[in-house]
Short mmCIF file of C-alpha atoms in Angstrom, two decimals:
data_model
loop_
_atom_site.label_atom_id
_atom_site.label_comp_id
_atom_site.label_asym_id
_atom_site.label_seq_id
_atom_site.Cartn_x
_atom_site.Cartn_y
_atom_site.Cartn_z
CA UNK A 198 59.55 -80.55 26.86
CA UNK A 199 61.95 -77.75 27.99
CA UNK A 200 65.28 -78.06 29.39
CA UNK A 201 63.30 -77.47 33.38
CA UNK A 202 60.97 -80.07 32.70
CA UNK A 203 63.33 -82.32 31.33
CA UNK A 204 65.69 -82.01 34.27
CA UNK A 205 62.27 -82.69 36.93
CA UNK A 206 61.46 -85.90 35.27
CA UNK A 207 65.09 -87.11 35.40
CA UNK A 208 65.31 -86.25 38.92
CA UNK A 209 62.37 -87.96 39.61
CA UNK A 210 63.49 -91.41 37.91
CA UNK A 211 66.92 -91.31 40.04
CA UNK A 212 66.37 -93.66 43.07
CA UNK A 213 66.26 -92.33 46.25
CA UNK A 214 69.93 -92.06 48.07
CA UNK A 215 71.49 -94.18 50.79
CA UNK A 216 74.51 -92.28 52.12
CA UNK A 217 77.06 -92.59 54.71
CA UNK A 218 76.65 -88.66 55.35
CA UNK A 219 73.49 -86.41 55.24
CA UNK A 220 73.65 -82.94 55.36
CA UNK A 221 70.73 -83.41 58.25
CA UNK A 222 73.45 -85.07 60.40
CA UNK A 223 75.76 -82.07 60.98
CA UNK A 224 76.85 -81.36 64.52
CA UNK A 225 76.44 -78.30 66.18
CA UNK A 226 78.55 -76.73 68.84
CA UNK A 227 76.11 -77.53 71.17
CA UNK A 228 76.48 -81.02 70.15
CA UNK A 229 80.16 -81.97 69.73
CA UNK A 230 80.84 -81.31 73.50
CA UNK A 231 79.11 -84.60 74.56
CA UNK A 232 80.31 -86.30 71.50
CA UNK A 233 83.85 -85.62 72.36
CA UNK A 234 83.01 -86.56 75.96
CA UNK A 235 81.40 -89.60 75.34
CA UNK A 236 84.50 -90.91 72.80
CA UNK A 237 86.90 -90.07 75.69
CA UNK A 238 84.63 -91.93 78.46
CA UNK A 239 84.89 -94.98 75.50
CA UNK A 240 88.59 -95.36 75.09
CA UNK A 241 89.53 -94.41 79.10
CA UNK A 242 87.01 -97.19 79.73
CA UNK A 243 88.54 -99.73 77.19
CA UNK A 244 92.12 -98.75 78.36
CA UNK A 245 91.35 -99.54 81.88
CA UNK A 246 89.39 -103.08 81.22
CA UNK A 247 92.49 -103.89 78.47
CA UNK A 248 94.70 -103.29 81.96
CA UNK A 249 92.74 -105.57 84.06
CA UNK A 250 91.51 -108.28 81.78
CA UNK A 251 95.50 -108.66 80.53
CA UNK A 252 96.86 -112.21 81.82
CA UNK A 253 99.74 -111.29 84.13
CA UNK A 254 102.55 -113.01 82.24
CA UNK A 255 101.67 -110.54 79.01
CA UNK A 256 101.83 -107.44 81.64
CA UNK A 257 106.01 -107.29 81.47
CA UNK A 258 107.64 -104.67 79.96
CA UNK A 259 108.93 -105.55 76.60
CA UNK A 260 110.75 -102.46 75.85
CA UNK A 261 114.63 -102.59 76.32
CA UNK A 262 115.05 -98.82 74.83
CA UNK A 263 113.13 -97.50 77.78
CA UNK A 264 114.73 -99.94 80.48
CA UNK A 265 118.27 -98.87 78.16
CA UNK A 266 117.63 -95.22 77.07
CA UNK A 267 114.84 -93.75 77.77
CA UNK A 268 114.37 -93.77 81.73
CA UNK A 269 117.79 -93.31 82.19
CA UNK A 270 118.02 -90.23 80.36
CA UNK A 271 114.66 -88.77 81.84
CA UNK A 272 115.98 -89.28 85.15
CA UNK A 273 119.41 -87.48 84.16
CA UNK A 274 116.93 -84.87 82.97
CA UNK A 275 115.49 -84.58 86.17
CA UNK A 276 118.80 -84.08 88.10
CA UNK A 277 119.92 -81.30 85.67
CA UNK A 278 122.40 -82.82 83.92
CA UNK A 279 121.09 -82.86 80.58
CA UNK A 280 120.41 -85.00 77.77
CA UNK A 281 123.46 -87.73 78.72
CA UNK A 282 123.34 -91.34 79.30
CA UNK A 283 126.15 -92.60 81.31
CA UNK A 284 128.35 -89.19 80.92
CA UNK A 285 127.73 -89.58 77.37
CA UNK A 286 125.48 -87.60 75.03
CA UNK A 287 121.95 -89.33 74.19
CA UNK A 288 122.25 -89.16 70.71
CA UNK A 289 120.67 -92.38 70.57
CA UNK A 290 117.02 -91.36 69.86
CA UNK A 291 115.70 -87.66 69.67
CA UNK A 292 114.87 -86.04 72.91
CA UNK A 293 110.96 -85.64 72.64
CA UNK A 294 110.13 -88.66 74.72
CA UNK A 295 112.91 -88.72 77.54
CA UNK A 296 111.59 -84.92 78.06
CA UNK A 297 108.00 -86.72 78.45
CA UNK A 298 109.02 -89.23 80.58
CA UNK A 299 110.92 -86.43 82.96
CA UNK A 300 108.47 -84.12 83.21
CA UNK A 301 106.18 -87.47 84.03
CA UNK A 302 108.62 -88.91 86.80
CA UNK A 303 109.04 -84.62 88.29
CA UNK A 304 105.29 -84.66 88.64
CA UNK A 305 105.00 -87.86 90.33
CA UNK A 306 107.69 -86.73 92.92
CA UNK A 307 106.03 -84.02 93.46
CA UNK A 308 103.14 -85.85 94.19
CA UNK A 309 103.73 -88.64 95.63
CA UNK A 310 103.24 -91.14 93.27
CA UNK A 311 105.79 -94.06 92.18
CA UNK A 312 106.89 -93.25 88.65
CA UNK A 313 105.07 -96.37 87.02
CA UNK A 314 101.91 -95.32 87.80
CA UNK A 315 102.69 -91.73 86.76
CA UNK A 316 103.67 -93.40 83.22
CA UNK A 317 100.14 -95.34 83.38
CA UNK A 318 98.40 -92.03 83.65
CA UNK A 319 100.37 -90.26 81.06
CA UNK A 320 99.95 -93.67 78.51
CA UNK A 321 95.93 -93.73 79.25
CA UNK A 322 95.46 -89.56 78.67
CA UNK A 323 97.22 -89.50 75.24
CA UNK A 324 95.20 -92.61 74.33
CA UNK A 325 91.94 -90.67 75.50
CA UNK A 326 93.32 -87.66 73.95
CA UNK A 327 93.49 -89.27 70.35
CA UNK A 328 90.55 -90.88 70.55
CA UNK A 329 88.75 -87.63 70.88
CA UNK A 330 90.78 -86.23 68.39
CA UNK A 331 89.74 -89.01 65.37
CA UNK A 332 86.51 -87.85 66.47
CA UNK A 333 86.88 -84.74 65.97
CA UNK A 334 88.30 -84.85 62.65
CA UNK A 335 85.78 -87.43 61.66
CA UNK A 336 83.00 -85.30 62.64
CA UNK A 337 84.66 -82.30 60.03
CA UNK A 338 83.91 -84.54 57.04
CA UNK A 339 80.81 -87.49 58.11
CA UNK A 340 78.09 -87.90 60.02
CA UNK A 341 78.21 -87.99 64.13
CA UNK A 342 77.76 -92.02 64.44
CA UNK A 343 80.53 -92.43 62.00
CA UNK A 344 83.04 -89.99 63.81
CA UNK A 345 81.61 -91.95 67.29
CA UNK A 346 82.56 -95.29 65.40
CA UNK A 347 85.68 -94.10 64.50
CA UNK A 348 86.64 -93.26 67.98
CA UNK A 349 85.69 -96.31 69.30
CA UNK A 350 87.30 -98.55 66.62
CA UNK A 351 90.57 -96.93 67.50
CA UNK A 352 90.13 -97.12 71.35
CA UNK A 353 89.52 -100.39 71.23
CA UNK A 354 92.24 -101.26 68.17
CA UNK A 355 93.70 -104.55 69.62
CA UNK A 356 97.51 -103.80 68.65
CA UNK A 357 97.40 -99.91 69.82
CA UNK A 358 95.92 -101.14 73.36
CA UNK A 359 98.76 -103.69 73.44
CA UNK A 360 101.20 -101.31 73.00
CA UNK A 361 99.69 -99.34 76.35
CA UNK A 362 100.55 -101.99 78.35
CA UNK A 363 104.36 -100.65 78.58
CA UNK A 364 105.58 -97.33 78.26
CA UNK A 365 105.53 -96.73 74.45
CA UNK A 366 105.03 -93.08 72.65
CA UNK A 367 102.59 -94.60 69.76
CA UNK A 368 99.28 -92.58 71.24
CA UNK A 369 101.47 -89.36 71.71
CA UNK A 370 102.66 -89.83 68.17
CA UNK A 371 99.35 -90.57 66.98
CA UNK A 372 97.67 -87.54 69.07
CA UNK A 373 100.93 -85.12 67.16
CA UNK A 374 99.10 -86.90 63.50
CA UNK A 375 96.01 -86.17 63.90
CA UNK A 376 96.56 -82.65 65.63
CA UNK A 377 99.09 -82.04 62.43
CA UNK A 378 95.95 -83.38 60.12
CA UNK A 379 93.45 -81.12 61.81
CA UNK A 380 95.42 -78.24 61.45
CA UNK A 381 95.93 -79.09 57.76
CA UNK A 382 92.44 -79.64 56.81
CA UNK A 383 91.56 -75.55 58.47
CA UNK A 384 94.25 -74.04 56.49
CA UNK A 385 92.50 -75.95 52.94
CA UNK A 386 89.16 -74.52 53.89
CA UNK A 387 90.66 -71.03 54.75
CA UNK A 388 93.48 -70.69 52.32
CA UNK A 389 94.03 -67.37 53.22
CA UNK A 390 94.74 -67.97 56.80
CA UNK A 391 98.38 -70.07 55.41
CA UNK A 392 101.50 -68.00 57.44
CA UNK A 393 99.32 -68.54 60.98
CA UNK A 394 98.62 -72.32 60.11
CA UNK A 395 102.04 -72.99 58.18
CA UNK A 396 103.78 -72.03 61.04
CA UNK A 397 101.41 -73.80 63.30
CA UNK A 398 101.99 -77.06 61.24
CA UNK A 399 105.62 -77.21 61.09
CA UNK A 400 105.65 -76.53 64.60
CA UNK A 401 103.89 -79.46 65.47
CA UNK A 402 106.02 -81.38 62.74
CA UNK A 403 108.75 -80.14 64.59
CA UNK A 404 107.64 -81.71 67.85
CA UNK A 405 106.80 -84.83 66.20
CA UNK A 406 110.63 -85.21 64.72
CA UNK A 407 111.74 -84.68 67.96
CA UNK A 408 109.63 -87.39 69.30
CA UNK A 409 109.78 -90.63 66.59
CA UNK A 410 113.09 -89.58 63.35
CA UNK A 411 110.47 -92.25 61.50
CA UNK A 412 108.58 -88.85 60.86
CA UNK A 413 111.43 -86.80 59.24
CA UNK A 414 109.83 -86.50 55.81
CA UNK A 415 106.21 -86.05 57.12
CA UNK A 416 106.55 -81.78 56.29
CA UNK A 417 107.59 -83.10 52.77
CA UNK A 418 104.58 -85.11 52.53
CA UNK A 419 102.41 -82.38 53.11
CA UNK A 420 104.02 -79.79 51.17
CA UNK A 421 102.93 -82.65 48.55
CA UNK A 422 99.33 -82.17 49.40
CA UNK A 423 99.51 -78.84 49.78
CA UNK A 424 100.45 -78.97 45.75
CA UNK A 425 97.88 -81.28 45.06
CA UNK A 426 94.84 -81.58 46.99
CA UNK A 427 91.47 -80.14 45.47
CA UNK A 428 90.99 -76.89 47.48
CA UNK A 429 90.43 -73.60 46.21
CA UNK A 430 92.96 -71.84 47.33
CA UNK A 431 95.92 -70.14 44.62
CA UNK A 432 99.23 -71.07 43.81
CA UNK A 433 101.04 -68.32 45.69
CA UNK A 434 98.66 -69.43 49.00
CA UNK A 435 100.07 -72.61 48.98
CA UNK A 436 103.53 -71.93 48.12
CA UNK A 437 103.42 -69.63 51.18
CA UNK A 438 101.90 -72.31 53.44
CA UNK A 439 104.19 -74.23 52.52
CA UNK A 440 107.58 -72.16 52.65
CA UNK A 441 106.46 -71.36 56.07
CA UNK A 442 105.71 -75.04 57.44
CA UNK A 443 109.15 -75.64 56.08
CA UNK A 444 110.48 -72.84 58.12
CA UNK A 445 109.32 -73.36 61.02
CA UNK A 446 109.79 -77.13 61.10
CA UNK A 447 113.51 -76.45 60.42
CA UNK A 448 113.68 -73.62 63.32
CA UNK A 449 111.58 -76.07 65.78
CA UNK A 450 114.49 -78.88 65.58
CA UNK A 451 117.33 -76.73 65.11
CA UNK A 452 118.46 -76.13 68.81
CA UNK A 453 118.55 -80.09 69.06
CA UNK A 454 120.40 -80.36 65.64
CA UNK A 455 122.69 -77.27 66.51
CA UNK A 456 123.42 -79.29 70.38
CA UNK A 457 123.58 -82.47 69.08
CA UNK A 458 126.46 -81.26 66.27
CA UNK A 459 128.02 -79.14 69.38
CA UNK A 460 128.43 -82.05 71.75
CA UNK A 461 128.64 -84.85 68.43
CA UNK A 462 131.03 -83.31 66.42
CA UNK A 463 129.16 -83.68 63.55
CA UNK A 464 125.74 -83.38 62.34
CA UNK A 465 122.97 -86.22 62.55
CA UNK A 466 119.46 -87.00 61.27
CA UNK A 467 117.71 -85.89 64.29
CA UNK A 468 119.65 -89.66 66.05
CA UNK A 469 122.51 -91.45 65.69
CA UNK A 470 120.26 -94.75 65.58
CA UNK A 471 119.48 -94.54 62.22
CA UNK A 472 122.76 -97.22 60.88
CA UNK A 473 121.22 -99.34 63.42
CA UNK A 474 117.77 -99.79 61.94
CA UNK A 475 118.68 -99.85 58.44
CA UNK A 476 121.16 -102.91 59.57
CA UNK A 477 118.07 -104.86 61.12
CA UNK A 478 115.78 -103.90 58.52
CA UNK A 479 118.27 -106.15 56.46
CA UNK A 480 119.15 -109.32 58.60
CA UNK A 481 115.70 -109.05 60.30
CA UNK A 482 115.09 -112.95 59.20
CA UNK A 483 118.28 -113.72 60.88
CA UNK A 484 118.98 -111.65 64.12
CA UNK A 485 119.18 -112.79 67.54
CA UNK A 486 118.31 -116.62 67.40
CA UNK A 487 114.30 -115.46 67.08
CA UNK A 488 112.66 -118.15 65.22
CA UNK A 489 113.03 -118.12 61.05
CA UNK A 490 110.56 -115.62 59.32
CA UNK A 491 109.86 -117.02 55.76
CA UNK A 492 111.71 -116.35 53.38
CA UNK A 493 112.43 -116.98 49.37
CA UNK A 494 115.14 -118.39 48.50
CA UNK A 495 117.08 -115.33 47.18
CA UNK A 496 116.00 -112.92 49.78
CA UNK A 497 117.21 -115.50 52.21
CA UNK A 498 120.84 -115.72 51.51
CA UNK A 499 120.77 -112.38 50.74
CA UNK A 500 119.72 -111.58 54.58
CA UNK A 501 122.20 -114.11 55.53
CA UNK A 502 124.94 -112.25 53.42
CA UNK A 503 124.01 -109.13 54.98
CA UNK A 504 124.33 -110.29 58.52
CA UNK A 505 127.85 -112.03 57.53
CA UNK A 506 128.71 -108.59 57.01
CA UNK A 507 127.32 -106.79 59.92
CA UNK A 508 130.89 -105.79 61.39
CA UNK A 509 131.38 -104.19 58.39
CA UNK A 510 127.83 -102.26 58.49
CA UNK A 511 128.23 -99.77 60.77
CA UNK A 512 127.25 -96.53 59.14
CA UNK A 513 124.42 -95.37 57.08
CA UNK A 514 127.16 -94.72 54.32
CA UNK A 515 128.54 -98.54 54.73
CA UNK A 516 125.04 -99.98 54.40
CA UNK A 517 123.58 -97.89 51.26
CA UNK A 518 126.82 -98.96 49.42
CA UNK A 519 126.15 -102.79 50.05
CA UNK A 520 122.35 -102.33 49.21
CA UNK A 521 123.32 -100.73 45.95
CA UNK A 522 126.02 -103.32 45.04
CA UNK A 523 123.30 -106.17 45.30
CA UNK A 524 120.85 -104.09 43.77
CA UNK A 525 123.47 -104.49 41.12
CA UNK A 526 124.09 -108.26 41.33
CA UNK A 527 120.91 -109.45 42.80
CA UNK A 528 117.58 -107.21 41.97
CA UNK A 529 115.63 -110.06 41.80
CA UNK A 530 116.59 -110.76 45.63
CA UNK A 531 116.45 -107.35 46.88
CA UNK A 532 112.80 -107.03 45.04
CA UNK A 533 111.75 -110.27 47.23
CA UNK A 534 113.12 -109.23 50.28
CA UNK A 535 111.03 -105.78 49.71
CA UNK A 536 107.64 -107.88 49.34
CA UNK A 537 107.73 -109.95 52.36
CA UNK A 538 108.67 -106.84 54.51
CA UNK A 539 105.88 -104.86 52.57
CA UNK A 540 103.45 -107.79 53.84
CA UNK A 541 105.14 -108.34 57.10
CA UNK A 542 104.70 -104.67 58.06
CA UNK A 543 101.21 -105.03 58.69
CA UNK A 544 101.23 -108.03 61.10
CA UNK A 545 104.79 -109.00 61.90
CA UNK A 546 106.20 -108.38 65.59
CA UNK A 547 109.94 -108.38 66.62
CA UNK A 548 109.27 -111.91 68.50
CA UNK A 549 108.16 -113.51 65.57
CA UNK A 550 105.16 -114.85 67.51
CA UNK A 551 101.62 -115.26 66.86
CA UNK A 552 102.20 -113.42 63.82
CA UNK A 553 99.27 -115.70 61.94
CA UNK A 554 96.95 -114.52 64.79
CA UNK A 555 97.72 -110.88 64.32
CA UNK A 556 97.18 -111.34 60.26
CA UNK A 557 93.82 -112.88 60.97
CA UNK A 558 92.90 -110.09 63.25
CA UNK A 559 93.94 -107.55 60.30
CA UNK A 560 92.38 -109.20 57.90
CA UNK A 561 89.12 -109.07 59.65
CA UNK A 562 89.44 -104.81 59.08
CA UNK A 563 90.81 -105.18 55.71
CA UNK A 564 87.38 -105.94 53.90
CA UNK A 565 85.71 -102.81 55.43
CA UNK A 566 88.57 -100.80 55.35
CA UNK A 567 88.53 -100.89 51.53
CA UNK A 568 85.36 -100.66 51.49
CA UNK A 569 84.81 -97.72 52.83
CA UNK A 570 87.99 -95.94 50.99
CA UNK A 571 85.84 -97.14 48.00
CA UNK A 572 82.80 -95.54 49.17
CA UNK A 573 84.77 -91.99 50.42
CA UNK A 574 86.84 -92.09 47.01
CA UNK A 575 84.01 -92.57 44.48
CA UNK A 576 80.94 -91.15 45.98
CA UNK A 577 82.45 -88.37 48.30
CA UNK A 578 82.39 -84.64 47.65
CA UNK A 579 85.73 -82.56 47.48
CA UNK A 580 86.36 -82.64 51.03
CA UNK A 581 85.62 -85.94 51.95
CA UNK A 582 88.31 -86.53 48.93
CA UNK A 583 90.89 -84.26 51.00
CA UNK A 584 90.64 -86.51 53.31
CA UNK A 585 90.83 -89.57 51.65
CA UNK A 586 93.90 -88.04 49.70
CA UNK A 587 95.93 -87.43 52.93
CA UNK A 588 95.20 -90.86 54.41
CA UNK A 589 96.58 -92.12 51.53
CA UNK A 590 99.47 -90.49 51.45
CA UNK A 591 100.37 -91.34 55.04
CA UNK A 592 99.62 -95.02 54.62
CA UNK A 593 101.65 -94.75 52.00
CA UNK A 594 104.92 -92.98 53.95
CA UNK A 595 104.54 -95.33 56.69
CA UNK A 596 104.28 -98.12 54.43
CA UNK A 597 107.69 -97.08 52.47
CA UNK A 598 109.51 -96.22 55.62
CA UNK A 599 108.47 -99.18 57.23
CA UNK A 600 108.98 -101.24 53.93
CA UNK A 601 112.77 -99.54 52.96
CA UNK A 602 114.08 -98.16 56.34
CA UNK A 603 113.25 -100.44 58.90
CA UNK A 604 112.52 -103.75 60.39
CA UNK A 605 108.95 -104.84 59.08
CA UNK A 606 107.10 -105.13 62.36
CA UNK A 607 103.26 -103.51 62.85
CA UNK A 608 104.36 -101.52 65.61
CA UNK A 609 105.31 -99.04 63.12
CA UNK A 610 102.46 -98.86 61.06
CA UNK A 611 99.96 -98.66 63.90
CA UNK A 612 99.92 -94.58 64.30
CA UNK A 613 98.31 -94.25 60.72
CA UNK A 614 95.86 -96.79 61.71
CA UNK A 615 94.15 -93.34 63.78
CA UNK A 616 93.60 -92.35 60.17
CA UNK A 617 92.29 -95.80 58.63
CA UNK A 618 89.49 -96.40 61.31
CA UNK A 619 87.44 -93.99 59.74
CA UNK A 620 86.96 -95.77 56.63
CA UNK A 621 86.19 -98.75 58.53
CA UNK A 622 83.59 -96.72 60.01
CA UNK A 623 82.32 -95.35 56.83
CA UNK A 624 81.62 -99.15 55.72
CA UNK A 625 79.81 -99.60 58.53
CA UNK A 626 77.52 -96.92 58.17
CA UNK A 627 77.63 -97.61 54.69
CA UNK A 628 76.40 -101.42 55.16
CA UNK A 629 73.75 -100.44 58.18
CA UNK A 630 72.22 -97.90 55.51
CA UNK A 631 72.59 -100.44 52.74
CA UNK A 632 70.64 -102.86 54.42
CA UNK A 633 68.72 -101.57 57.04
CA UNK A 634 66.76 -98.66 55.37
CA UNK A 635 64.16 -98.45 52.87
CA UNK A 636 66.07 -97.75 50.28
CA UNK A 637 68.41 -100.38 48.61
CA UNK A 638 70.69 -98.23 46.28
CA UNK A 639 73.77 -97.18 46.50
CA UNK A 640 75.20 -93.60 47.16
CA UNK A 641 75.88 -91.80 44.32
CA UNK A 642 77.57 -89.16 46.66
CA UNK A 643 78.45 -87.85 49.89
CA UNK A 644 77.33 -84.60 51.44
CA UNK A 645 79.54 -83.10 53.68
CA UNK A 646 78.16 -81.95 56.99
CA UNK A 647 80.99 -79.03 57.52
CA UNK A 648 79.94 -76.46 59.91
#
């Protein structure tokens, strides 16, 4: 038999494949448009019945940093005297979302609308906004029903709509992710193209700095994948994309950096806020007579230690000594209190309330969320791999910062989650093909439907 015939009659005993993806599903121009439309109609629609359906006691602002900060500043903004907050400098947080909220509260002046509902309008576009937008980058790696699935598993993503109710920057950060992934994931199929979307890249980075310091190390992370993800592109190519993301990212925040050092007197990490939420990332089992978060023993008194010494724990200097002197005495502690914030970031809240309702929610995404990584990691081709690779790596950031640098509360984590839904949605078109179509055997890959 020769080596043709040979390879025939194996292909012929291989079962026939069940796949997330077919090359048969791609979507053409002419077809994205009501895609995209139809995944914005979805999460506007959701967003408005999450509004109405919402008992009125849960309606109340929660946020003290926009009641404290944020609307302040915006409305110093608006009378042209700069970033200050009660004749002081608003070094507080960056200046990305009081320049959101002014530019919201001038256009609702201007037309006659009460600055609440102008914030409404804003929160509900940016949610619509990144719903289209997981579509979209869904629809560059899977089929159309699992880049509609996507969409609609973030729109309607209980903890994101929750944190619509108030005015809260999570879908504008989320919208700044995926617009940052997007533009990642052109530049790795056109390597070539790397000054124009470098630049583009750090520029957005930029932006998103200057909107939540939690992404400061984001351009690192993807000068990381720009060193390691499969794509074709040379060595010199992705040095070059990535000097110039760096570049640019540095020249986007500068002018804040350059002001803030001007009116500071010294130079800051994009806020001075940072001491602040290294502090309760410490005592957070301890702070403001909320009820007791569970603890072991160790991490326990060493929260307790930590919060004896808050007076003394006023600078980011002051707290990385005392974290290294324990690290020093008590590892074992330290290691524990690490754990239960790893676990806590993914369903604790800063009320400590119905946190065991929020895990069981989670958990209910957890099986197909694996799941489908599984499926994409194993069975997908070099794109769908990409992908995969860069979720990763931002669960994984958002997961250490949240972990190391902060209180362990969900809020944090839920941006990535724009990310995450698409493996959900992978496991459900995984488990529909699985068991719903003639054939009964696993993938043994995924074709891409790009362009």
């Amino acid at each position: 038999m020769n080596e043709l015939a040979l390879r025939t009659s194996i292909t012929e005993l291989e079962p026939e494949i069940a796949m997330p993806c077919q090359a048969s599903d791609r979507v053409s121009e002419r077809q994205r448009f009501p895609l995209l439309s139809l995944s914005a109609i979805v999460a506007l629609v959701a967003h408005l019945l999450f509004l109405l359906l919402l008992p009125q006691p849960w309606r109340r602002n929660q946020s003290s940093d926009y009641i404290q900060y944020y609307e302040p500043v915006a409305q110093s903004l608006i009378a042209g005297n700069g970033f200050y907050l009660h004749s002081k400098p608003a070094l507080t947080y960056p200046p990305g979302i009081p320049m959101l909220y002014a530019a919201a509260f001038w256009a609702a002046r201007r037309m006659d609308v009460s600055e609440a509902n102008a914030l409404r309008i804003v929160g509900g576009f940016l949610l619509t906004v990144s719903a289209v937008l997981v579509c979209l980058l869904a629809m560059r790696f899977f089929r159309w029903r699992v880049a509609l699935l996507a969409s609609g598993l973030w729109s309607t993503y209980p903890f994101h709509l929750w944190l619509t109710k108030q005015p809260d920057a999570t879908s504008l950060f989320s919208v700044l992710l995926l617009t940052s992934a997007l533009l990642f994931f052109a530049w790795s199929s056109k390597t070539q193209n790397g000054i124009r979307y470098g630049v583009l890249l750090g520029l957005i980075l930029g932006v998103t700095a200057l909107v939540k310091p939690f992404s400061i190390g984001l351009p690192l992370a993807f000068v990381a994948l720009a060193g390691v993800s499969p794509i074709s592109g040379q060595r010199r190519s992705r040095i070059v994309f990535s000097a110039c993301l760096l570049i640019t990212y540095a020249a986007t925040i500068s002018p804040w950096e350059i002001w803030a050092w001007h009116v500071g007197g010294h130079w800051i990490p994009l806020c001075t806020n940072g001491s602040n939420a290294l502090i309760d990332g410490l005592t957070f089992g301890t702070e403001r007579g909320l009820p007791q978060v569970a603890l072991p023993e160790g991490a326990r008194a060493l929260v307790r230690d930590a919060a004896s010494h808050y007076p003394q724990l006023k600078s980011t200097s002051s707290i990385a000594h005392y974290i290294l002197t324990r690290v020093r005495q008590t590892p074992i502690a330290i290691l524990e209190l690490l754990l239960v914030k790893a676990a806590r970031s993914w369903f604790g809240n800063e009320s400590h309330t119905f946190e065991r309702w929020i895990a069981i929610i989670q958990l209910v995404y957890l099986p197909f969320l694996l799941l489908g990584a599984r499926t994409v990691w194993k069975y997908g081709d070099a794109p769908q791999k990409n992908f995969a690779l860069l979720a990763i790596v931002f669960t994984a950031y958002f997961w250490i910062m949240t972990t190391v640098t902060a209180e362990a509360i969900l809020r944090y984590m839920v941006p990535v989650h724009c990310l995450l839904v698409v493996f959900v949605a992978v496991s459900f078109e995984f488990l529909s093909t699985r068991f719903f179509s003639k054939t009964q055997d696993l993938p043994r890959k995924l074709l891409s439907p790009i362009d």
